[in-house]
XYZ file of C-alpha atoms in Angstrom:
652
model
C -30.873 -45.283 -26.586
C -32.146 -43.051 -29.415
C -34.133 -40.960 -26.896
C -31.073 -40.561 -24.642
C -28.971 -39.386 -27.595
C -31.664 -36.874 -28.574
C -31.759 -35.516 -24.995
C -27.950 -35.162 -24.932
C -27.942 -33.354 -28.307
C -30.673 -31.034 -27.048
C -28.660 -30.145 -23.925
C -25.323 -29.596 -25.680
C -25.920 -25.964 -26.742
C -27.030 -24.933 -23.249
C -24.056 -26.709 -21.662
C -21.664 -25.015 -24.083
C -23.392 -21.681 -23.456
C -23.086 -22.087 -19.695
C -19.396 -22.941 -20.004
C -18.845 -19.962 -22.282
C -20.706 -17.645 -19.899
C -18.678 -18.877 -16.941
C -15.416 -18.412 -18.850
C -16.530 -14.892 -19.809
C -17.389 -14.088 -16.185
C -13.964 -15.239 -15.036
C -12.238 -13.302 -17.817
C -14.160 -10.092 -17.108
C -13.505 -10.564 -13.387
C -9.784 -10.923 -14.062
C -9.896 -7.763 -16.179
C -11.556 -5.864 -13.303
C -8.910 -7.337 -11.003
C -6.185 -6.079 -13.330
C -7.665 -2.580 -13.248
C -7.808 -2.791 -9.429
C -11.600 -2.726 -9.170
C -11.582 -5.433 -6.514
C -15.162 -5.222 -5.233
C -16.467 -5.416 -8.800
C -14.219 -8.369 -9.628
C -15.551 -10.238 -6.585
C -19.084 -9.824 -7.960
C -18.073 -11.450 -11.250
C -16.311 -14.313 -9.468
C -19.371 -14.772 -7.227
C -21.505 -15.252 -10.333
C -19.003 -17.740 -11.774
C -18.923 -19.670 -8.481
C -22.730 -19.768 -8.338
C -22.780 -21.070 -11.892
C -19.913 -23.578 -11.612
C -18.876 -24.067 -7.954
C -16.589 -26.978 -8.941
C -14.149 -24.759 -10.924
C -11.085 -23.741 -8.919
C -10.245 -20.560 -10.874
C -13.059 -18.270 -9.675
C -12.328 -19.304 -6.068
C -8.639 -18.516 -6.543
C -9.167 -15.159 -8.251
C -11.760 -14.139 -5.682
C -9.097 -14.931 -3.094
C -6.701 -12.607 -4.933
C -9.276 -9.791 -4.853
C -9.928 -10.330 -1.142
C -6.179 -10.305 -0.502
C -5.910 -6.846 -2.052
C -8.822 -5.692 0.095
C -6.854 -6.884 3.177
C -9.411 -9.615 3.852
C -6.704 -12.196 4.522
C -9.045 -14.581 6.326
C -11.473 -14.621 3.397
C -8.637 -14.935 0.901
C -7.174 -17.893 2.810
C -10.579 -19.586 2.861
C -11.065 -19.125 -0.910
C -7.557 -20.445 -1.618
C -8.271 -23.484 0.551
C -11.409 -24.180 -1.480
C -9.469 -23.781 -4.729
C -6.828 -26.247 -3.441
C -9.571 -28.685 -2.481
C -10.877 -28.519 -6.069
C -7.437 -28.622 -7.717
C -4.433 -29.398 -5.488
C -1.911 -29.141 -8.341
C -1.700 -25.353 -8.860
C 1.360 -23.930 -7.067
C 0.177 -20.290 -7.378
C -2.757 -21.035 -5.074
C -0.460 -22.458 -2.371
C 1.791 -19.426 -2.726
C -1.065 -16.956 -2.256
C -2.462 -18.883 0.694
C 1.004 -18.922 2.227
C 1.216 -15.155 1.835
C -2.219 -14.758 3.469
C -1.118 -16.930 6.368
C 1.978 -14.770 6.810
C -0.299 -11.735 7.165
C -2.371 -13.710 9.691
C 0.832 -14.579 11.635
C 0.231 -18.313 11.099
C 3.823 -19.053 10.146
C 3.742 -22.840 10.580
C 0.851 -23.126 8.125
C 2.592 -20.703 5.749
C 5.701 -22.917 5.812
C 3.540 -25.902 4.849
C 2.179 -23.971 1.859
C 5.657 -22.927 0.764
C 6.715 -26.584 1.042
C 4.057 -27.420 -1.543
C 4.793 -24.597 -3.967
C 8.572 -25.194 -3.752
C 7.866 -28.806 -4.694
C 6.528 -27.512 -8.035
C 8.913 -24.528 -8.416
C 12.222 -25.527 -6.778
C 14.177 -22.928 -8.782
C 12.135 -19.923 -7.637
C 14.383 -18.421 -4.974
C 11.742 -15.970 -3.722
C 9.801 -18.939 -2.350
C 12.847 -20.171 -0.452
C 13.467 -16.640 0.832
C 9.922 -16.349 2.206
C 10.082 -19.782 3.817
C 13.288 -18.808 5.611
C 11.609 -15.640 6.942
C 8.693 -17.758 8.176
C 11.089 -20.155 9.905
C 12.799 -17.195 11.585
C 9.445 -15.865 12.810
C 8.656 -19.366 14.083
C 12.068 -19.500 15.873
C 13.005 -22.566 13.777
C 16.626 -21.484 13.410
C 17.922 -24.930 12.471
C 15.407 -25.170 9.648
C 16.331 -21.649 8.533
C 20.039 -22.550 8.485
C 19.285 -25.671 6.457
C 17.276 -23.715 3.859
C 19.898 -20.970 3.675
C 22.738 -23.454 3.183
C 20.866 -24.938 0.220
C 20.139 -21.456 -1.164
C 23.802 -20.410 -0.881
C 24.863 -23.642 -2.564
C 22.407 -23.105 -5.439
C 22.591 -19.288 -5.795
C 26.084 -18.345 -4.721
C 25.710 -14.692 -5.750
C 22.362 -14.149 -4.006
C 23.317 -11.577 -1.384
C 20.040 -11.739 0.567
C 20.725 -15.370 1.506
C 23.990 -14.350 3.215
C 22.255 -11.434 4.941
C 19.543 -13.729 6.299
C 22.193 -16.229 7.376
C 23.850 -13.425 9.328
C 20.567 -12.476 10.953
C 19.876 -16.063 12.036
C 23.354 -16.201 13.548
C 22.647 -13.012 15.465
C 19.345 -14.400 16.752
C 21.415 -17.269 18.130
C 23.858 -14.738 19.693
C 26.663 -15.788 17.335
C 27.705 -12.248 16.390
C 31.135 -13.142 14.982
C 29.664 -15.603 12.485
C 26.928 -13.090 11.666
C 29.476 -10.389 10.806
C 31.264 -12.800 8.469
C 28.090 -13.516 6.473
C 27.075 -9.863 6.465
C 30.413 -8.811 5.033
C 29.966 -11.428 2.302
C 26.474 -10.135 1.555
C 27.657 -6.535 1.253
C 30.612 -7.609 -0.859
C 28.177 -9.137 -3.375
C 25.607 -6.338 -3.166
C 26.685 -3.093 -1.480
C 23.248 -1.627 -2.280
C 21.215 -3.907 -0.007
C 19.520 -1.616 2.522
C 18.447 -4.481 4.802
C 22.011 -5.786 5.032
C 23.262 -2.342 6.091
C 20.475 -2.196 8.692
C 21.511 -5.550 10.150
C 25.163 -4.456 10.155
C 24.135 -1.325 12.049
C 22.313 -3.455 14.648
C 25.599 -5.179 15.404
C 27.382 -1.837 15.749
C 24.659 -0.543 18.069
C 24.910 -3.648 20.245
C 28.668 -3.016 20.545
C 28.161 0.715 21.268
C 30.044 1.564 18.063
C 27.967 4.677 17.549
C 29.866 6.307 14.683
C 29.897 3.078 12.686
C 26.169 2.626 13.306
C 25.503 6.205 12.194
C 27.383 5.629 8.922
C 25.784 2.222 8.246
C 22.256 3.431 8.931
C 22.935 6.441 6.718
C 23.610 4.039 3.841
C 20.501 2.003 4.645
C 18.383 5.169 4.700
C 19.860 6.384 1.424
C 18.903 3.090 -0.230
C 15.540 2.683 1.544
C 14.375 6.091 2.740
C 10.900 5.188 3.986
C 11.685 2.781 6.849
C 10.919 4.476 10.175
C 12.976 2.022 12.264
C 16.211 3.044 10.550
C 15.674 6.685 11.535
C 14.859 5.711 15.137
C 18.034 3.650 15.396
C 20.212 6.305 13.761
C 18.801 8.861 16.192
C 20.076 6.682 19.059
C 23.526 6.532 17.472
C 23.563 10.302 16.892
C 22.447 10.958 20.469
C 25.429 9.021 21.740
C 27.867 11.065 19.640
C 26.239 14.309 20.900
C 24.552 15.108 17.572
C 21.269 16.091 19.230
C 20.058 18.160 16.296
C 20.564 15.215 13.929
C 18.847 12.867 16.394
C 15.813 15.162 16.647
C 15.654 15.414 12.840
C 15.668 11.612 12.603
C 12.852 11.276 15.134
C 10.871 13.895 13.185
C 11.340 11.904 9.976
C 10.409 8.605 11.650
C 7.157 10.150 12.898
C 6.462 11.632 9.463
C 6.732 8.118 7.973
C 5.012 6.312 10.844
C 2.905 8.784 12.879
C 2.185 6.306 15.677
C 5.764 5.172 16.274
C 6.049 4.831 20.058
C 9.836 4.911 20.302
C 10.152 8.005 18.117
C 7.592 9.988 20.125
C 8.949 8.901 23.527
C 12.598 9.522 22.705
C 11.897 12.784 20.919
C 10.125 13.902 24.076
C 13.219 13.030 26.139
C 15.515 14.909 23.765
C 13.244 17.935 23.756
C 13.508 17.972 27.554
C 17.293 18.041 27.257
C 17.276 20.968 24.823
C 14.696 22.907 26.857
C 11.763 22.543 24.417
C 9.350 21.687 27.245
C 5.998 22.490 25.635
C 6.650 20.350 22.573
C 8.054 17.602 24.804
C 4.692 17.588 26.599
C 2.992 17.051 23.226
C 5.125 13.939 22.617
C 4.388 12.513 26.072
C 0.673 13.303 25.580
C 0.820 11.117 22.473
C 2.659 8.309 24.299
C 0.180 8.354 27.203
C -2.698 8.281 24.720
C -1.141 5.168 23.147
C -0.311 3.575 26.527
C -2.491 5.092 29.280
C -0.672 3.110 32.015
C 2.866 4.029 30.931
C 4.132 5.278 34.302
C 7.458 6.539 32.963
C 5.829 8.715 30.306
C 3.248 10.015 32.812
C 5.988 10.897 35.306
C 8.025 12.700 32.649
C 4.956 14.653 31.624
C 4.339 15.508 35.269
C 7.855 16.965 35.593
C 7.306 19.035 32.457
C 3.889 20.264 33.586
C 5.382 21.341 36.908
C 8.200 23.133 35.100
C 5.789 24.957 32.755
C 3.425 26.050 35.574
C 0.623 23.500 35.164
C 0.772 22.481 38.838
C -2.592 20.735 39.012
C -1.796 18.786 35.843
C 1.528 17.759 37.405
C -0.234 16.585 40.581
C -2.607 14.450 38.481
C 0.343 12.824 36.708
C 2.333 12.227 39.910
C -0.780 10.723 41.535
C -1.263 8.342 38.583
C 2.331 7.124 38.956
C 2.136 6.827 42.758
C -1.025 4.763 42.381
C 1.021 2.228 40.384
C 4.174 2.547 42.544
C 3.157 3.527 46.107
C 6.781 3.552 47.344
C 8.142 5.762 44.546
C 9.323 8.413 46.993
C 10.851 10.726 44.345
C 7.352 11.068 42.884
C 5.935 11.628 46.379
C 8.505 14.380 46.927
C 7.539 16.119 43.669
C 3.834 15.898 44.510
C 4.439 17.254 48.019
C 6.301 20.193 46.482
C 3.370 20.888 44.139
C 0.897 20.689 47.049
C 2.917 23.320 48.924
C 2.915 25.572 45.846
C -0.897 25.441 45.927
C -1.039 25.965 49.718
C -2.299 22.436 50.369
C -0.054 21.947 53.417
C -1.904 18.979 54.938
C -1.578 16.840 51.801
C 2.061 17.895 51.408
C 2.862 16.762 54.968
C 1.197 13.403 54.368
C 3.419 12.800 51.328
C 6.503 13.953 53.250
C 5.734 11.516 56.060
C 5.487 8.679 53.525
C 8.873 9.746 52.115
C 10.406 9.721 55.599
C 9.073 6.239 56.183
C 10.358 5.035 52.780
C 13.822 6.506 53.432
C 14.051 4.459 56.587
C 12.949 1.308 54.894
C 16.103 -0.683 54.140
C 14.242 -2.677 51.476
C 13.684 0.435 49.358
C 17.062 2.141 49.850
C 17.847 5.702 48.823
C 17.290 7.174 45.361
C 20.743 7.213 43.652
C 22.108 10.329 42.010
C 22.145 10.459 38.208
C 25.614 10.070 36.814
C 26.543 11.187 33.292
C 27.029 7.548 32.350
C 23.571 6.629 33.635
C 21.995 9.470 31.627
C 23.594 8.030 28.486
C 22.211 4.560 29.094
C 18.992 3.285 27.560
C 16.217 0.999 28.727
C 14.149 -1.661 27.008
C 10.616 -0.682 26.047
C 9.147 -3.297 28.410
C 11.382 -2.155 31.314
C 9.272 -0.234 33.860
C 12.002 0.511 36.417
C 11.124 4.003 37.696
C 14.824 4.685 38.275
C 15.119 4.937 34.497
C 12.462 7.578 33.939
C 14.711 9.917 31.895
C 16.463 7.385 29.683
C 15.899 6.854 25.986
C 14.008 3.718 25.014
C 15.083 0.957 22.642
C 12.945 -1.866 21.275
C 12.840 -5.128 23.216
C 14.015 -6.939 20.085
C 16.002 -4.942 17.552
C 15.121 -6.669 14.323
C 14.987 -5.631 10.689
C 11.595 -5.453 9.001
C 11.764 -7.645 5.902
C 9.606 -7.429 2.818
C 8.309 -10.820 1.795
C 8.922 -11.446 -1.908
C 5.697 -12.043 -3.807
C 3.986 -11.416 -7.115
C 1.047 -10.232 -5.027
C 2.828 -7.110 -3.744
C 1.980 -3.963 -5.672
C -0.402 -4.207 -8.579
C -2.207 -7.305 -9.734
C -0.867 -9.412 -12.582
C 2.467 -7.531 -12.527
C 0.685 -4.631 -14.186
C 3.020 -2.433 -16.221
C 2.445 1.153 -15.119
C 5.958 2.517 -15.429
C 4.778 5.263 -17.782
C 2.242 6.660 -15.320
C 0.040 8.257 -17.996
C -3.410 9.338 -16.843
C -6.237 7.214 -18.308
C -8.476 7.857 -21.310
C -11.786 9.688 -21.209
C -14.678 7.270 -21.333
C -18.438 7.231 -20.783
C -19.640 7.068 -17.206
C -22.594 7.727 -14.931
C -20.494 9.990 -12.663
C -19.295 13.530 -13.236
C -15.662 14.441 -13.802
C -13.739 16.116 -10.987
C -10.017 16.638 -10.477
C -10.282 17.729 -6.853
C -9.594 21.459 -7.115
C -11.851 23.367 -9.470
C -15.211 22.990 -11.056
C -14.012 22.307 -14.617
C -16.580 20.075 -16.291
C -16.111 17.914 -19.333
C -18.593 18.845 -22.086
C -19.395 17.053 -25.322
C -22.216 18.278 -27.526
C -23.169 14.792 -28.798
C -23.492 13.392 -25.286
C -25.527 16.389 -24.155
C -27.843 15.901 -27.126
C -28.227 12.217 -26.241
C -29.100 13.062 -22.617
C -31.640 15.651 -23.733
C -33.357 13.519 -26.377
C -33.220 10.008 -24.884
C -33.635 10.947 -21.203
C -31.650 7.938 -19.874
C -32.254 6.537 -16.393
C -28.833 7.883 -15.367
C -27.290 10.911 -17.032
C -24.328 9.932 -19.199
C -21.081 11.825 -18.579
C -17.523 11.712 -19.907
C -14.955 10.993 -17.206
C -11.342 9.893 -16.911
C -11.124 9.452 -13.138
C -14.122 7.319 -12.181
C -13.812 5.739 -8.757
C -14.101 2.010 -8.150
C -17.629 0.830 -7.376
C -18.621 -0.357 -3.932
C -20.805 -3.449 -3.472
C -24.106 -1.520 -3.523
C -23.178 0.417 -6.670
C -22.037 -2.775 -8.365
C -25.334 -4.530 -7.642
C -27.234 -1.484 -8.910
C -25.256 -1.535 -12.192
C -25.865 -5.255 -12.698
C -29.579 -4.717 -12.048
C -29.596 -1.854 -14.577
C -27.951 -4.092 -17.187
C -30.619 -6.780 -16.636
C -33.421 -4.216 -16.940
C -31.975 -2.657 -20.099
C -31.391 -6.088 -21.654
C -35.034 -7.035 -21.091
C -36.201 -3.759 -22.619
C -33.890 -4.153 -25.644
C -35.249 -7.659 -26.246
C -38.813 -6.319 -26.280
C -38.042 -3.066 -28.071
C -40.080 -2.533 -31.223
C -38.236 0.406 -32.768
C -34.679 1.129 -33.765
C -34.851 4.586 -32.235
C -35.843 3.207 -28.837
C -33.284 0.402 -28.875
C -30.532 2.835 -29.856
C -30.909 4.795 -26.607
C -31.122 1.606 -24.553
C -28.036 0.172 -26.257
C -25.901 3.173 -25.355
C -27.089 3.108 -21.746
C -26.225 -0.581 -21.513
C -22.834 0.053 -23.138
C -22.096 2.677 -20.466
C -23.191 0.252 -17.737
C -20.882 -2.389 -19.194
C -18.005 0.133 -19.300
C -18.654 1.104 -15.672
C -18.589 -2.574 -14.683
C -15.401 -3.173 -16.709
C -17.093 -5.553 -19.180
C -15.378 -3.934 -22.154
C -16.047 -6.748 -24.628
C -19.821 -6.543 -24.085
C -19.658 -2.730 -24.223
C -17.783 -2.884 -27.546
C -20.445 -5.222 -28.963
C -23.220 -2.792 -28.019
C -21.279 0.136 -29.479
C -20.779 -1.794 -32.720
C -24.532 -2.316 -32.943
C -25.009 1.372 -32.222
C -22.747 2.370 -35.143
C -24.791 0.108 -37.413
C -27.908 2.043 -36.396
C -26.227 5.479 -36.514
C -22.965 5.564 -38.464
C -22.511 9.303 -37.769
C -22.264 8.951 -33.982
C -18.665 9.961 -33.278
C -18.749 9.006 -29.594
C -19.663 5.400 -30.444
C -16.431 4.978 -32.425
C -14.120 6.560 -29.895
C -15.729 4.745 -26.976
C -15.366 1.456 -28.851
C -11.688 2.354 -29.322
C -11.390 2.964 -25.572
C -12.924 -0.449 -24.833
C -10.592 -2.143 -27.306
C -7.581 -0.394 -25.761
C -8.558 -1.500 -22.247
C -8.977 -5.082 -23.452
C -5.649 -4.912 -25.275
C -3.796 -3.801 -22.150
C -5.212 -6.688 -20.145
C -4.614 -9.224 -22.936
C -1.017 -8.027 -23.350
C -0.470 -8.671 -19.630
C -1.510 -12.284 -20.310
C 1.088 -12.611 -23.072
C -1.351 -12.282 -25.982
C -0.529 -10.485 -29.234
C -2.484 -7.210 -29.477
C -0.842 -5.291 -32.351
C -3.625 -5.947 -34.856
C -6.359 -4.996 -32.382
C -4.367 -1.900 -31.494
C -4.579 -0.842 -35.127
C -8.337 -1.435 -34.973
C -8.599 0.974 -32.003
C -6.503 3.551 -33.871
C -8.830 3.272 -36.888
C -11.841 3.931 -34.629
C -10.185 7.061 -33.190
C -9.428 8.243 -36.739
C -13.048 7.649 -37.768
C -14.330 9.547 -34.733
C -12.050 12.518 -35.512
C -13.231 12.572 -39.136
C -16.796 13.012 -37.794
C -15.948 15.557 -35.053
C -12.519 17.090 -35.754
C -12.896 19.626 -32.934
C -13.162 17.095 -30.076
C -10.237 17.523 -27.665
C -11.007 14.287 -25.783
C -10.602 12.132 -28.881
C -7.200 13.701 -29.610
C -6.254 13.116 -25.970
C -7.348 9.467 -26.099
C -5.557 8.847 -29.379
C -2.432 10.392 -27.865
C -2.714 7.920 -24.985
C -2.838 5.063 -27.499
C 0.322 6.415 -29.174
C 1.997 6.652 -25.748
C 1.070 3.033 -24.946
C 2.780 2.037 -28.202
C 5.789 4.217 -27.185
C 5.278 6.535 -30.169
C 5.858 9.586 -27.968
C 6.338 12.057 -30.825
C 2.869 11.252 -32.207
C 1.487 11.394 -28.666
C 2.913 14.889 -28.116
C 1.367 16.063 -31.398
C -2.095 14.810 -30.393
C -1.844 16.173 -26.824
C -0.860 19.533 -28.316
C -3.899 19.507 -30.605
C -6.144 18.639 -27.641
C -4.697 21.577 -25.662
C -5.207 23.932 -28.606
C -8.897 22.973 -28.663
C -9.308 23.053 -24.849
C -6.523 24.949 -22.992
C -7.992 23.845 -19.633
C -7.551 20.115 -20.260
C -5.240 19.357 -17.328
C -4.722 15.683 -18.162
C -3.379 16.614 -21.611
C -0.707 18.845 -20.053
C 0.204 16.117 -17.557
C 0.525 13.356 -20.155
C 2.299 15.614 -22.648
C 4.796 16.413 -19.885
C 5.496 12.706 -19.387
C 5.762 12.113 -23.147
C 8.250 14.977 -23.491
C 10.328 13.573 -20.626
C 10.408 10.249 -22.507
C 11.699 12.202 -25.510
C 14.470 13.693 -23.282
C 12.847 17.140 -23.410
C 12.877 17.460 -19.635
C 12.540 21.247 -19.377
C 9.462 21.320 -21.615
C 8.037 18.302 -19.807
C 8.412 19.944 -16.393
C 6.744 23.079 -17.734
C 3.738 20.984 -18.833
C 3.599 19.186 -15.484
C 3.662 22.532 -13.681
C 0.662 23.664 -15.727
C -1.135 20.389 -14.941
C -0.557 20.987 -11.229
C -1.881 24.525 -11.590
C -5.046 23.130 -13.195
C -5.676 20.679 -10.362
C -3.597 17.510 -10.754
C -1.645 17.326 -7.493
C 0.474 14.348 -8.555
C 2.262 16.504 -11.114
C 4.374 18.140 -8.408
C 5.824 14.869 -7.138
C 6.691 13.912 -10.737
C 8.432 17.294 -11.169
C 10.444 16.631 -8.005
C 11.598 13.253 -9.306
C 12.698 14.728 -12.621
C 14.564 17.802 -11.389
C-alpha cells in the first residue's frame, strides 16, 4: 500500500502538467479560432486530441474550425465524436445540425435540433431553423405544428408568420398564406423575406405592378439577393419597363455571376431591343453552363445568322436538330443558311424534310407567335421548342432563407463593429499593403537581425496572412528547435537572441501567453529593449480581446498593456508604430480623443503610415467629425488601403 501511494504521489505532478498543457492547447486553439486562423487552430486541437482523446472540447472546437473552412463532412464527424464523449452539450448538437443542413441531410439536422431544443426550449432561432428543415424535407404538417407553437409563445415574432405563409403557399393555400403574410408585415414592415414572399404571390397572380413595388421594398432592405432582381425584372418586363428589367438582370449577374435565369432572360431582352452581339454573349454563357440547352443554342443560332456568322448559325441549328429531328422551323433556318453559302444540295435535303414534316399530321404546323404568347414565360425545365423566345422562370419560385446561427459570420460572436486595422507586431513575413513598396523599418529590429542572424529574418507587420498547414508545422518545428537550444544555452547573450526568435514564432502561431512570457524574460536580460515592451503589450492586448469575448474582466490587464506602451515610448520616443499601437488600445477602450492624438503623432513621425490615417479616420467619425474622418480615409486609400473607399461611401 505504501509503495502504491508513493507511485501515485510521484505521478501527480506529471498528470497535473499534462492536464494543464492540454487546457493551454485548447485555450490557444480557441484564441486562434477567434482570430480566424482556422488551419492553425486545428493544429492546436490536434495536439490536444492526441494528448487527451477522451475530452470532448478539442473535438468540438476542431469541428468549429472545419466548419469555417467549409469542411462540413469533417465538422459533422468531429461533432459526432464530441457528442459520443459528452452527449449533454447542446451547442455541439446545434453545430452538427448546421453542418447537416449544409450537407442537405435535413432529417438528421431535425434530429439534432430536437436535442438542442430539449435543452434550450426558449431559443427561437432553433425553432426557426427546424421549421426551415421541415420545409426542405416537405414535412409541412410538422412545420405547421412547430409554427403554431412558435406563434403561441412569441406572438410578435414576425418571421414565424412569414414562414407560416410560405408553408401555406407550398400547400397551394394562397388565401391563407396572404393572411399570415399581412400579419407578418404588420408586425415588421422591414422584413425583406416577407416582402419577397408577398411578391411571389403577386407574380403568380400576374399582378405585375404590385410585384414590382413589393420586390423594390425587399431589395431596399436586402440589396444583395440576386433572385429578387431576377423576379423584379420579370415584373418590369410585363409592364413594358424593359430598361428597368435589363438593369435588374445586370445587377443580378453582378451579385451572382453564374445566375442562369439572369443570363438567359437578359439575352432574350437584348434580342428584343436589338442588342444582338451582347445577346450572343449571354447565350454563349448559358450554353457553356448547359451545353445541351437546345433553346439557348437555337436562340444563339438565330442571332449568329442575323449578325452574319452563317457557319456558326449552321452549327447551332445542327446541334438543335440533332436533339429534335422534326423541328422543322430549325430545318428551315438551316436550309436558308445553306443557300446563303451556295450549298444547294444540303439546303434541298432540309427542305424535303420540312415538306415531309408539314404533311405529317402528328407534328402539325408551326403556329404564329401572338403578342400574348410572346408575353408568356416557360419553366426552366420546359424544353418545348415552341417556346424558344420566351423568358424563363424557375421551376420552383422560393425565397432563399438564412438559417439563424451563432456560427454565421465571425467565430465567438467577435465584436468588430469598429473595424480598426490591427496593431503592428513581430513577424517572419514582410509588410505589404497591396499597392506600393512601402516597407516598415525599425532600427532596433534591424540591429537584432544584423547581430543575432536569426534563422528567419524578423520583420514588423500588421497584415500577416493566416498560416497554411505546411507553414504551421514549420513554425511548431522551429519552436521545438529553439526551445531545445535555449535549454542548452550557456550564455545570456545567446539565449537572448533565441528567446526573441521563439517569441516571434509564438506570436505567429497565436500563442500570445507564451510569447509574452519570453518577452518578459527578454526584458529581464535587456531592460533597454523598447520592442520587447511594446510587443509584450501587443500580446497582452490580443489576449485581452479574446478573454473579453469569453466574459472575463480585462480592465486591469489593459492598464498593464498601456504601461508597457508607455515604457516603450520612453525608450524610443520617435517610434511611429508604438504610437499607432497605443492609439489602437485607446480606440479599443473607446477613448477616441486619445486615439486621435496618438495617431496624429504617429503620422507626424511617418507621414506614409497608411494604417494611421485609416484608423484616425474611423476614430474621428466616432467623434462625429465626419468631414475630417473622410479626409483621412481618402489619404489612406491613396496610400494603398483599398477598403477605405467603401468606408467613405458608407459615411457620405
